[in-house]
Coordinates of C-alpha atoms in Angstrom, one line a residue:
X113 CA 0.0 0.0 0.0
X114 CA 1.6 3.4 -1.0
X115 CA 1.6 6.1 1.7
X116 CA 2.5 9.7 1.6
X117 CA 5.5 10.8 3.5
X118 CA 4.9 11.0 7.2
X119 CA 4.9 14.5 8.8
X120 CA 7.4 13.1 11.3
X121 CA 9.9 12.7 8.5
X122 CA 9.1 16.0 7.0
X123 CA 9.8 17.8 10.3
X124 CA 13.3 16.3 10.4
X125 CA 14.2 17.9 7.1
X126 CA 14.8 21.3 8.9
X127 CA 14.4 23.8 6.1
X128 CA 17.1 26.4 6.3
X129 CA 16.1 29.1 3.8
X130 CA 19.3 29.5 1.8
X131 CA 21.7 28.4 4.5
X132 CA 23.6 25.1 4.2
X133 CA 21.4 22.3 5.7
X134 CA 23.1 20.2 8.4
X135 CA 23.9 16.7 7.5
X136 CA 21.9 13.7 8.9
X137 CA 24.9 12.8 11.1
X138 CA 25.0 16.4 12.5
X139 CA 21.3 16.3 13.3
X140 CA 21.5 12.9 15.0
X141 CA 24.5 14.1 17.0
X142 CA 22.6 17.1 18.4
X143 CA 19.1 15.6 18.9
X144 CA 18.8 13.9 22.3
X145 CA 17.9 10.2 22.5
X146 CA 15.6 10.8 25.5
X147 CA 12.8 13.4 25.9
X148 CA 13.8 15.6 28.8
X149 CA 10.2 16.2 30.0
X150 CA 8.8 12.6 29.9
X151 CA 12.0 10.5 30.0
X152 CA 10.7 8.5 27.0
X153 CA 12.8 7.9 23.9
X154 CA 12.5 10.6 21.2
X155 CA 11.3 10.2 17.6
X156 CA 14.9 9.6 16.5
X157 CA 15.2 6.7 18.9
X158 CA 11.9 5.3 17.9
X159 CA 13.2 5.1 14.3
X160 CA 16.6 3.8 15.3
X161 CA 15.2 1.0 17.5
X162 CA 12.0 0.4 15.5
X163 CA 13.6 -0.6 12.2
X164 CA 15.5 -3.7 13.5
X165 CA 12.5 -4.7 15.6
X166 CA 10.3 -4.7 12.5
X167 CA 12.8 -6.8 10.6
X168 CA 13.1 -9.3 13.4
X169 CA 9.3 -9.6 13.8
X170 CA 8.8 -10.1 10.0
X171 CA 11.6 -12.7 9.8
X172 CA 10.2 -14.6 12.8
X173 CA 6.6 -14.2 11.7
X174 CA 5.7 -12.4 14.9
X175 CA 2.6 -10.1 14.7
X176 CA 3.3 -6.5 15.3
X177 CA 1.7 -3.0 14.9
X178 CA 2.5 0.7 15.1
X179 CA 0.2 3.0 17.1
X180 CA 0.2 6.8 17.4
X181 CA -1.4 8.3 20.6
X182 CA -2.5 11.9 20.2
X183 CA -3.9 14.1 22.9
X184 CA -7.3 15.5 22.0
X185 CA -7.7 19.3 21.9
X186 CA -4.1 19.9 22.9
X187 CA -4.1 23.4 21.5
X188 CA -7.0 24.3 23.8
X189 CA -5.2 22.7 26.7
X190 CA -2.2 24.9 26.0
X191 CA -4.3 28.0 25.8
X192 CA -6.3 27.5 29.0
X193 CA -3.7 25.9 31.3
X194 CA -0.3 27.0 32.6
X195 CA 2.9 25.4 31.3
X196 CA 3.3 23.4 34.5
X197 CA -0.2 21.9 34.2
X198 CA 0.4 21.0 30.5
X199 CA 3.7 19.4 31.5
X200 CA 1.9 17.4 34.2
X201 CA -0.5 16.1 31.7
X202 CA 2.3 15.1 29.3
X203 CA 4.2 13.3 32.1
X204 CA 1.1 11.5 33.3
X205 CA 0.2 10.2 29.8
X206 CA 3.8 9.1 29.3
X207 CA 3.6 7.2 32.6
X208 CA 0.4 5.5 31.5
X209 CA 2.0 4.4 28.2
X210 CA 5.1 3.3 30.0
X211 CA 3.1 1.3 32.6
X212 CA 1.0 -0.3 29.8
X213 CA 4.2 -1.4 28.0
X214 CA 6.0 -2.6 31.1
X215 CA 7.1 -6.3 31.1
X216 CA 6.7 -6.5 27.3
X217 CA 9.0 -6.0 24.3
X218 CA 6.9 -3.1 23.1
X219 CA 8.7 0.1 22.1
X220 CA 7.3 3.5 23.1
X221 CA 8.4 7.1 22.5
X222 CA 7.4 10.7 22.5
X223 CA 7.1 11.7 18.8
X224 CA 6.0 15.3 19.0
X225 CA 4.5 17.8 21.3
X226 CA 1.2 15.9 21.9
X227 CA 2.0 12.7 20.1
X228 CA 3.4 9.4 21.4
X229 CA 4.3 6.3 19.4
X230 CA 4.2 2.6 20.2
X231 CA 5.5 -0.4 18.4
X232 CA 3.5 -3.4 19.7
X233 CA 5.2 -6.8 19.4
X234 CA 3.4 -10.1 19.6
X235 CA -0.1 -8.7 19.3
X236 CA -2.5 -9.5 16.4
X237 CA -5.1 -7.0 15.2
X238 CA -7.7 -7.8 17.9
X239 CA -5.2 -7.9 20.7
X240 CA -3.5 -4.7 19.6
X241 CA -6.9 -3.0 19.5
X242 CA -7.7 -4.2 23.0
X243 CA -4.3 -3.0 24.3
X244 CA -4.9 0.5 22.9
X245 CA -8.5 0.6 24.1
X246 CA -7.4 -0.2 27.7
X247 CA -4.7 2.5 27.4
X248 CA -7.3 5.0 26.1
X249 CA -9.7 4.3 29.0
X250 CA -6.9 4.5 31.5
X251 CA -5.8 7.9 30.3
X252 CA -9.4 9.2 30.3
X253 CA -9.8 8.1 33.9
X254 CA -7.0 10.3 35.2
X255 CA -8.0 13.6 36.8
X256 CA -5.9 16.7 36.8
X257 CA -6.1 19.8 39.0
X258 CA -5.9 23.4 37.6
X259 CA -6.6 26.1 40.2
X260 CA -10.0 25.5 41.7
X261 CA -11.2 23.0 39.1
X262 CA -10.2 19.6 37.9
X263 CA -10.4 18.1 34.5
X264 CA -9.5 15.0 32.4
X265 CA -8.0 14.6 28.9
X266 CA -8.7 12.1 26.2
X267 CA -6.6 10.7 23.4
X268 CA -7.2 9.4 19.9
X269 CA -5.2 6.4 18.7
X270 CA -4.4 5.3 15.2
X271 CA -3.3 1.7 14.9
X272 CA -1.7 0.1 11.9
X273 CA -0.7 -3.6 11.5
X274 CA 2.7 -4.3 10.0
X275 CA 2.0 -6.6 7.1
X276 CA 5.2 -6.7 5.2
X277 CA 8.6 -5.0 4.6
X278 CA 8.3 -1.3 4.1
X279 CA 10.4 1.7 5.1
X280 CA 9.7 2.4 8.8
X281 CA 8.1 5.8 8.0
X282 CA 5.4 4.0 6.0
X283 CA 4.2 2.2 9.2
X284 CA 4.0 5.5 11.1
X285 CA 2.2 7.1 8.2
X286 CA -0.4 4.3 8.1
X287 CA -1.0 4.8 11.8
X288 CA -1.3 8.6 11.1
X289 CA -4.0 7.9 8.5
X290 CA -6.0 5.9 11.0
X291 CA -5.4 8.6 13.7
X292 CA -6.9 11.1 11.3
X293 CA -10.0 8.9 11.0
X294 CA -10.3 8.7 14.8
X295 CA -10.1 12.4 15.0
X296 CA -12.6 13.1 12.2
X297 CA -15.1 10.7 13.7
X298 CA -15.3 12.4 17.0
X299 CA -11.9 11.8 18.8
X300 CA -11.5 9.8 22.0
X301 CA -11.3 6.4 20.2
X302 CA -9.0 3.8 18.7
X303 CA -9.2 3.4 14.9
X304 CA -7.5 0.8 12.7
X305 CA -8.3 -1.5 9.8
X306 CA -9.8 -3.9 12.4
X307 CA -12.3 -1.1 13.2
X308 CA -13.2 -1.0 9.5
X309 CA -13.8 -4.7 9.4
X310 CA -16.0 -4.6 12.5
X311 CA -18.0 -1.7 11.1
X312 CA -18.5 -3.5 7.9
X313 CA -19.7 -6.7 9.7
X314 CA -22.2 -4.8 11.9

């Protein structure tokens, strides 16, 4: 299946408007491997560690999938809450993802301001959906305090099964496309090709 280039790759191109662009080696040398706010691996590490994991899963015929977790209404959160509250939300969601992946071979990372990535190993389509749904519900159940009020946040999750050898960016982009469907259908849900099958059967 052909995919457009993922926005995660486009953001690493670093347009320089006439100045000499830094080499990939220079970029990798300056970009940290760990996100300083959440302690999770960065996008660079997600790519570096994810590629060999995909190859190993495909060669051993182990089911695997890529998921993107995106905080709903993140711009509104930024506009209405102070920086410390937003940081608290990001750290809490990172902790939920880390706890969900604990004891497994799953890879997880912070991809962007409000996006997190997961590479799920050993889960077929139904099991990966169940994993992401439990994570979504766990995040929604968390309460945060801001001044005299408290609130919760929700996430949308795009989930794409790895079916064959592709460049790693294609797997992320497939998950992005399902994430867009989750957002366009109301947010606060998990969407994948498994969702499409279930909807067609109902």
